[in-house]
XYZ file of C-alpha atoms in Angstrom:
574
model
C 10.510 120.639 202.084
C 11.327 124.355 202.195
C 14.127 125.727 204.340
C 13.072 127.487 207.537
C 14.764 129.988 209.812
C 13.843 130.470 213.453
C 14.340 133.849 215.145
C 13.493 135.113 218.620
C 13.020 138.741 219.649
C 11.259 140.672 222.406
C 9.120 142.743 219.996
C 8.357 142.037 216.340
C 7.309 145.004 214.177
C 5.449 144.067 210.974
C 5.843 146.869 208.442
C 8.863 149.050 207.736
C 7.106 152.305 206.829
C 7.052 155.360 209.065
C 4.948 153.937 211.897
C 6.854 150.654 212.078
C 10.270 152.334 212.025
C 9.238 154.936 214.625
C 8.069 152.168 216.980
C 11.260 150.180 216.373
C 13.388 153.274 217.099
C 11.568 153.836 220.394
C 12.091 150.206 221.391
C 15.804 150.343 220.514
C 16.244 153.590 222.434
C 14.610 151.886 225.442
C 17.086 149.007 225.141
C 14.431 146.468 224.123
C 15.250 143.758 221.582
C 13.335 144.497 218.361
C 13.106 143.100 214.835
C 11.304 144.869 211.966
C 10.096 142.948 208.912
C 8.442 144.101 205.691
C 7.376 142.628 202.367
C 8.933 145.437 200.325
C 12.223 147.359 200.681
C 12.088 149.918 203.499
C 13.296 152.716 201.203
C 10.208 152.066 199.097
C 7.645 151.854 201.910
C 4.271 153.522 201.369
C 5.152 156.417 203.716
C 7.586 157.652 201.079
C 4.623 158.555 198.838
C 3.076 160.977 201.359
C 3.565 164.377 199.837
C 1.979 167.419 201.357
C 2.965 167.700 204.987
C 2.697 166.869 208.672
C 0.467 168.638 211.199
C 1.432 170.144 214.533
C 0.189 173.290 216.260
C 3.672 174.827 216.403
C 2.204 178.327 215.906
C 5.255 179.374 213.877
C 3.034 181.147 211.324
C -0.215 181.752 213.240
C 0.351 182.436 216.919
C -3.311 181.797 217.787
C -3.016 178.099 216.923
C -3.136 175.531 219.741
C -3.353 171.791 220.265
C -6.986 172.319 221.279
C -7.777 173.938 217.913
C -5.947 171.133 216.083
C -8.089 168.629 218.013
C -11.260 170.622 217.268
C -10.524 170.699 213.525
C -9.800 166.953 213.565
C -13.043 166.052 215.369
C -15.156 168.423 213.294
C -13.898 167.016 210.029
C -14.232 163.436 211.307
C -17.968 164.178 211.495
C -17.707 163.312 215.210
C -16.618 159.708 214.563
C -13.030 160.255 215.758
C -12.386 159.146 219.335
C -11.746 162.375 221.300
C -9.215 160.597 223.528
C -7.100 159.487 220.571
C -7.404 162.926 218.977
C -6.190 164.606 222.162
C -3.173 162.286 222.424
C -2.125 163.127 218.854
C -2.781 166.874 219.036
C -0.910 167.195 222.344
C 1.941 164.946 221.216
C 2.388 166.523 217.789
C 5.041 169.055 218.768
C 7.091 166.293 220.396
C 6.760 164.301 217.150
C 8.236 167.181 215.145
C 11.013 167.626 217.716
C 11.853 163.916 217.415
C 12.235 164.294 213.645
C 14.458 167.338 214.122
C 16.550 165.351 216.602
C 16.973 162.651 213.965
C 18.104 165.246 211.407
C 14.951 165.956 209.355
C 15.162 168.903 206.951
C 11.956 170.928 207.157
C 11.186 173.916 204.930
C 11.945 177.044 206.958
C 11.244 180.755 206.909
C 14.142 183.187 206.452
C 14.473 183.624 210.237
C 14.797 179.853 210.759
C 11.246 179.092 211.912
C 9.700 175.889 210.544
C 7.434 176.992 207.707
C 3.792 175.869 207.843
C 1.200 175.890 205.048
C -2.584 175.751 204.926
C -4.190 172.403 204.219
C -7.896 171.905 203.524
C -10.198 172.451 206.539
C -7.503 173.650 208.941
C -8.298 176.900 210.744
C -4.638 177.901 210.838
C -1.407 177.155 208.976
C -0.154 174.100 210.861
C 1.175 171.764 208.155
C 4.982 171.558 208.232
C 6.599 170.184 205.103
C 9.650 169.453 202.997
C 8.687 170.563 199.487
C 5.991 168.145 198.355
C 7.963 165.044 199.353
C 7.479 165.237 203.129
C 6.790 161.517 203.585
C 9.900 160.557 201.634
C 12.037 162.861 203.799
C 10.479 161.431 206.978
C 11.096 157.862 205.776
C 14.732 158.650 204.943
C 15.177 160.298 208.338
C 13.736 157.303 210.217
C 15.813 154.843 208.170
C 18.985 156.776 209.053
C 18.093 156.740 212.746
C 17.279 153.007 212.629
C 20.659 152.343 211.006
C 22.423 154.389 213.703
C 20.727 152.213 216.331
C 21.604 149.046 214.350
C 17.973 147.894 214.318
C 17.721 144.610 212.375
C 15.364 144.985 209.404
C 14.300 142.117 207.139
C 12.524 143.690 204.199
C 11.890 140.642 202.036
C 9.753 138.735 204.559
C 6.026 138.324 203.952
C 4.195 137.592 207.239
C 1.321 135.191 206.603
C 0.001 134.503 210.100
C 0.254 135.722 213.683
C 0.943 132.950 216.185
C -1.458 132.707 219.131
C -1.437 130.395 222.135
C -4.246 130.463 224.716
C -5.453 133.773 223.275
C -2.071 135.519 223.524
C 0.416 136.459 220.814
C 3.709 134.572 220.744
C 5.106 135.531 217.347
C 4.480 135.275 213.623
C 5.134 133.058 210.626
C 6.148 134.091 207.095
C 8.395 133.431 204.124
C 11.109 135.134 202.100
C 9.573 136.642 198.949
C 12.650 135.776 196.861
C 13.539 132.195 197.762
C 10.555 130.971 199.811
C 12.551 130.310 203.004
C 10.143 129.985 205.944
C 10.484 132.320 208.925
C 9.304 131.256 212.366
C 9.626 134.312 214.591
C 9.028 134.008 218.327
C 8.196 137.315 220.028
C 6.749 138.515 223.322
C 4.633 141.076 221.494
C 3.844 142.107 217.920
C 3.225 145.567 216.483
C 1.127 145.616 213.305
C 2.195 148.502 211.077
C 1.373 147.011 207.675
C -0.978 149.665 206.317
C -4.602 149.732 205.215
C -6.791 148.368 202.413
C -7.223 151.043 199.743
C -5.572 148.909 197.029
C -8.758 146.863 196.769
C -10.212 149.628 194.560
C -9.353 149.912 190.870
C -8.015 153.465 191.042
C -5.831 153.822 194.118
C -2.990 156.010 195.313
C -1.233 152.845 196.515
C 1.040 150.797 194.325
C 0.199 147.319 193.127
C 1.257 145.128 196.028
C 0.726 147.310 199.081
C -2.283 148.209 201.257
C -4.131 145.032 200.321
C -5.624 144.628 203.811
C -2.778 142.537 205.274
C -3.057 144.134 208.731
C -6.810 143.528 208.777
C -6.555 139.816 207.975
C -3.626 139.126 210.289
C -5.401 140.833 213.189
C -8.832 139.253 212.611
C -7.412 135.738 212.236
C -5.569 136.271 215.548
C -8.833 137.209 217.282
C -8.947 141.017 216.931
C -11.753 143.069 215.345
C -11.957 145.889 212.793
C -13.474 149.325 213.360
C -15.062 151.540 210.669
C -13.868 149.504 207.672
C -16.436 151.348 205.519
C -14.787 154.733 206.110
C -12.336 155.022 203.226
C -11.023 158.364 202.063
C -11.166 159.058 198.356
C -8.579 161.711 197.533
C -9.915 164.226 194.997
C -6.853 164.289 192.775
C -5.524 161.059 191.307
C -4.154 161.069 187.761
C -6.137 159.142 185.169
C -3.426 157.835 182.859
C -1.374 155.949 181.976
C -3.371 152.968 183.284
C -0.286 151.494 185.003
C -0.160 154.428 187.445
C -3.843 155.490 187.447
C -4.690 156.906 190.866
C -1.205 158.255 191.597
C -1.721 161.344 193.721
C -1.373 164.953 192.833
C -0.679 166.284 196.318
C -3.235 168.374 198.182
C -0.370 170.851 198.353
C -1.286 171.793 194.759
C -4.625 173.115 196.019
C -2.997 174.487 199.163
C -0.686 176.625 197.026
C -3.573 178.036 194.979
C -4.534 175.371 192.412
C -7.938 175.806 190.754
C -10.468 173.063 189.863
C -12.603 173.336 186.730
C -14.907 171.014 184.805
C -14.954 170.375 181.066
C -17.114 173.510 180.603
C -14.431 175.644 182.240
C -16.566 176.253 185.345
C -14.855 176.563 188.714
C -17.268 174.017 190.128
C -16.381 174.170 193.856
C -18.515 177.337 193.869
C -21.510 174.967 193.816
C -20.370 172.738 196.677
C -18.458 174.891 199.166
C -18.420 178.545 198.042
C -16.622 179.666 201.198
C -13.632 177.322 201.166
C -13.669 176.468 197.440
C -10.607 174.299 196.580
C -9.505 174.344 200.223
C -12.603 172.433 201.293
C -12.302 169.009 202.910
C -11.176 165.975 200.947
C -14.553 164.248 201.176
C -16.319 167.378 199.914
C -13.936 167.953 196.980
C -13.907 164.268 196.010
C -17.712 164.126 196.009
C -17.869 167.376 194.007
C -15.507 166.006 191.351
C -17.400 162.684 191.283
C -20.708 164.535 190.831
C -19.390 166.729 188.012
C -18.098 163.634 186.203
C -21.201 161.488 186.763
C -23.552 164.308 185.667
C -21.715 164.722 182.362
C -19.586 167.796 183.034
C -16.341 165.835 183.220
C -13.631 165.468 180.612
C -13.789 162.905 177.815
C -11.567 160.585 179.861
C -13.786 160.869 182.939
C -12.018 163.505 185.007
C -11.871 167.195 185.915
C -9.072 169.737 185.596
C -6.623 170.914 188.257
C -4.710 174.010 187.162
C -1.595 175.465 188.818
C -0.188 177.073 185.640
C -1.160 180.568 186.849
C 1.240 180.235 189.815
C 4.776 181.663 189.535
C 7.178 179.078 188.111
C 9.411 179.563 191.163
C 6.523 178.597 193.472
C 5.830 175.426 191.502
C 9.476 174.381 191.392
C 10.095 175.034 195.105
C 6.734 174.024 196.584
C 5.493 171.367 194.149
C 8.645 169.788 192.689
C 7.347 166.226 192.939
C 4.073 167.037 191.188
C 6.087 168.727 188.427
C 8.419 165.747 188.085
C 5.631 163.133 188.207
C 3.607 164.758 185.432
C 6.673 165.264 183.266
C 7.699 161.616 183.670
C 4.263 160.017 183.311
C 2.593 162.243 180.699
C 5.301 164.564 179.325
C 3.129 167.347 180.735
C 4.564 170.675 181.949
C 2.309 171.832 184.801
C 3.742 175.367 184.609
C 1.977 175.587 181.224
C -0.807 172.975 181.191
C -3.705 171.689 183.303
C -3.696 168.279 185.030
C -6.543 165.815 184.415
C -7.618 164.180 187.685
C -10.381 162.072 189.266
C -11.094 160.770 192.805
C -8.875 157.884 193.910
C -9.051 155.477 196.887
C -6.443 156.893 199.211
C -6.645 156.092 202.909
C -8.222 153.597 205.315
C -9.637 155.740 208.097
C -10.888 152.654 209.859
C -8.687 149.735 210.791
C -7.905 147.314 213.589
C -9.760 148.062 216.839
C -7.286 149.490 219.369
C -7.425 151.058 222.800
C -7.699 154.850 222.306
C -4.685 155.619 224.502
C -2.293 152.670 224.108
C -3.246 151.221 220.695
C -3.299 147.740 222.216
C -5.757 145.386 220.487
C -8.055 142.977 222.296
C -5.461 140.224 221.783
C -2.844 140.414 224.578
C 0.560 141.244 223.101
C -0.789 142.620 219.811
C -0.666 146.350 218.992
C -1.549 148.269 215.813
C -0.389 151.668 214.561
C -0.630 153.946 211.552
C -3.090 153.126 208.797
C -3.481 149.618 210.231
C -5.203 151.104 213.305
C -8.338 153.201 213.861
C -9.706 155.943 216.078
C -8.149 159.231 214.912
C -9.783 160.033 211.586
C -13.462 159.075 211.809
C -15.376 159.769 208.594
C -12.887 162.218 207.088
C -9.142 162.517 207.646
C -7.538 165.929 207.757
C -4.645 166.116 205.291
C -1.368 166.004 207.218
C -2.761 164.099 210.215
C -1.579 160.635 209.131
C 2.130 161.468 209.270
C 1.909 162.991 212.743
C -0.216 160.056 213.949
C 2.477 157.527 213.110
C 5.112 159.544 214.988
C 3.002 160.092 218.097
C 1.652 156.560 218.363
C 4.845 154.973 217.052
C 6.552 156.337 220.168
C 3.687 155.392 222.512
C 3.244 151.861 221.137
C 6.997 151.275 221.310
C 6.811 152.078 225.013
C 3.678 149.965 225.551
C 5.109 146.928 223.735
C 8.321 147.173 225.763
C 6.289 147.395 228.973
C 4.193 144.372 227.989
C 7.301 142.341 227.118
C 8.921 143.150 230.463
C 5.748 142.208 232.359
C 5.728 138.584 231.166
C 6.868 135.958 233.658
C 6.383 133.121 231.158
C 5.305 132.822 227.563
C 3.160 130.021 226.173
C 3.811 128.702 222.681
C 1.694 126.366 220.590
C 3.062 123.762 218.208
C -0.448 123.432 216.775
C -0.456 127.125 215.815
C 3.005 126.826 214.239
C 1.992 123.729 212.260
C -1.161 125.494 211.049
C 0.827 128.496 209.767
C 3.456 126.289 208.150
C 0.824 124.109 206.454
C -1.123 127.146 205.183
C 1.946 128.244 203.222
C 2.856 124.743 202.072
C -0.647 123.921 200.827
C -0.697 127.099 198.726
C 2.774 126.435 197.310
C 1.593 123.040 196.080
C -1.799 124.225 194.763
C -2.220 123.757 191.023
C -5.761 124.933 190.323
C -6.922 126.775 187.235
C -7.790 130.160 188.761
C -5.266 132.974 188.318
C -4.643 134.968 191.486
C -4.109 138.242 189.626
C -7.419 137.973 187.765
C -9.264 137.400 191.053
C -7.575 140.444 192.569
C -8.696 142.452 189.561
C -12.257 141.176 190.047
C -12.240 142.437 193.644
C -10.980 145.857 192.562
C -13.681 146.051 189.912
C -16.513 145.098 192.261
C -15.365 147.511 194.983
C -15.080 150.346 192.461
C -18.559 149.713 191.048
C -20.392 148.902 194.289
C -18.488 150.637 197.114
C -16.964 153.751 195.560
C -17.512 157.420 196.382
C -21.330 156.982 196.352
C -23.043 153.785 197.552
C -26.540 152.333 197.967
C -28.089 149.179 199.403
C -28.723 147.400 196.108
C -25.147 147.999 194.944
C -23.592 146.890 198.220
C -25.659 143.677 198.250
C -24.657 142.961 194.645
C -21.041 143.537 195.688
C -21.391 140.915 198.434
C -22.865 138.441 195.912
C -19.893 138.952 193.586
C -17.501 138.625 196.539
C -19.034 135.272 197.495
C -18.410 134.063 193.927
C -14.760 135.132 194.169
C -14.411 133.330 197.506
C -15.598 130.124 195.813
C -13.181 130.562 192.891
C -10.285 131.105 195.337
C -10.502 127.456 196.336
C -9.151 126.536 192.908
C -6.135 128.821 192.505
C -2.773 127.785 191.119
C 0.569 128.978 192.533
C 3.728 128.749 190.446
C 6.969 129.725 192.227
C 9.610 130.308 189.580
C 13.116 131.579 189.061
C 11.936 135.147 189.690
C 10.796 134.327 193.228
C 7.645 133.675 195.150
C 5.465 136.555 193.885
C 2.541 134.235 193.109
C 2.509 133.131 196.735
C 2.604 136.771 197.893
C -0.331 137.559 195.628
C -2.301 134.611 197.000
C -2.001 135.947 200.545
C -2.699 139.481 199.288
C -5.888 138.059 197.781
C -6.931 136.407 201.068
C -6.432 139.751 202.817
C -8.289 141.687 200.123
C -11.304 139.385 200.342
C -11.579 139.802 204.105
C -11.115 143.586 203.867
C -13.717 143.819 201.093
C -16.268 141.827 203.089
C -15.735 143.984 206.189
C -16.089 147.145 204.087
C -19.245 146.076 202.237
C -21.005 144.751 205.349
C -20.128 147.840 207.400
C -21.181 150.158 204.546
C -24.562 148.385 204.473
C -24.936 148.903 208.225
C -24.148 152.651 208.089
C -27.468 153.871 206.709
C -26.555 157.552 206.448
C -24.349 159.994 204.566
C -21.458 161.168 206.750
C -18.041 162.393 205.615
C -16.495 160.015 203.087
C -19.453 157.614 203.321
C -22.111 158.726 200.841
C -25.327 156.687 200.718
C -27.581 157.937 197.900
C -30.490 156.093 199.561
C -29.788 157.735 202.956
C -28.642 161.286 202.095
C -28.724 162.736 205.637
C -26.617 162.287 208.775
C -28.369 160.078 211.333
C -27.563 161.298 214.891
C -28.157 157.731 216.123
C -25.194 156.605 214.009
C -22.594 158.681 215.826
C -21.071 155.302 216.650
C -18.127 153.267 215.452
C -19.043 150.049 213.662
C -16.871 147.222 214.969
C -16.717 144.270 212.573
C -15.727 140.652 213.036
C -16.686 137.510 211.079
C -19.394 137.034 213.729
C -21.115 140.341 212.912
C -21.119 144.090 213.582
C -21.353 145.815 216.955
C -22.170 149.507 217.409
C -19.657 151.133 219.742
C -20.689 154.464 221.339
C -18.189 157.332 221.441
C -17.396 159.478 224.483
C -18.364 163.142 224.586
C -15.912 165.724 223.287
C -14.219 167.624 226.177
C -15.518 171.187 226.551
C -12.130 172.845 225.909
C -12.181 171.221 222.448
C -15.943 171.282 221.790
C -16.100 175.050 222.358
C -13.744 175.570 219.373
C -15.821 173.514 216.913
C -18.143 175.305 214.526
C -20.954 173.096 213.258
C -20.300 170.654 210.432
C -22.145 171.912 207.366
C -24.034 169.591 205.014
C -23.771 172.070 202.129
C -22.609 170.279 199.018
C -23.489 166.847 200.366
C -26.192 164.531 199.011
C -29.075 166.494 200.480
C -32.057 166.556 198.110
């Protein structure tokens, strides 16, 4: 019998990255009891990898910028699949998000007169991306950790949450275990905030590290009774490094293109001329990723299956001050000096633009007491995320969801619990701990990443997606015979088993939704349906029971009037 700890709190936050910490800070500042838990150390949360910057229409560099233009750019580049209400909340709240970071002590890059400096990012009309070198996410994470420590917010960052606890349709807490010694954690809470990231690690080449973004938020929410929206809309970042294999997919920040980096194929051609001659390397992520994919697949890629990104023509001072992390990464991983040599890159799975279905204004799910934020949620990005929008989203909605969760907690007059639900969660862990089958969890995870890469990558078609579902069904059968072996090093096998369960659910939602979206729009490229279908300006809401098409509201005129039409140039048009 494993040891078990029991904890009670008003609000439980699952995930200790930027969105989870921002929500926890808001709750603490409101005087609400909060506990944050994560499966990896908070200093090493995924937010710390975000490089290029954070968007807000501060107009420090371009006075004509406005929240309305920020919203217009976001909706345009979402290919009209972003919810205009969510977009408006973020664009209007962005300046407050930056001010919050400044209040917490964040060090932004500044102009000589003290103004916050802002750089261009792909597909923005104006310079609105604030930054700290090319390690903006790391600086934000450090800033939020410092503020959380000042507020004495309790953080448990070795707890893996395996199940949300539900009684009579309402959340009453969560169950999990300590990743080092296997101690069970029964956590009673009035409400739960899911901030445990997306699902891009289920592809072979990913900007996420090995044991993060495996779809945990998706599985936890769906098993509690929530649904997923737009699981098929996954952003492939154009520039992931190819080797060494252990870090394949690690990002070269979009800042490299923002500062003047040039893309060429193996023939030395500056190939973006073919796909977006106006914006070239500053085109949208979906456009650049598809361009690179096409060059590689048509035989104009490098021997290792990539294209070249070159910043060596930039002044050394620019590289060292604006791209220090890119410089350091390439030196450490490949002994490559980017001030002298080109970087070999290829598209990499980067960001879940879909996620748990949430209310567009409050980010409450359909399960009372359950909220979702950050990459776990959906609604802002549609079919193509603007670089720099994810970091501002987690600040804006972190604050809002903190307030909403506090309000929900205060509104309860009583709170039902269910011993049946607790026993189910406890037994799910125990049965896995004692499983001694022949299947290796890691090899099954690898099989999922392989099938998603082959059948649901940058370009998809019906035959490939159906084959992917057949392979997934085989993996689901093999999962029934896995073996778990806790050892002196901890309970990593058990973590991987739950990661696998999450990955399988996320993969099924993605493949089924990708089959349903019979069009090419933004990041979703169907070679058998190369055009946008106006009838599919809908969100696809997935549950194990099937897919529902959810219509989107009209874009308000003050935003719509600033949108120039989305071009299909460079897409899969025959």
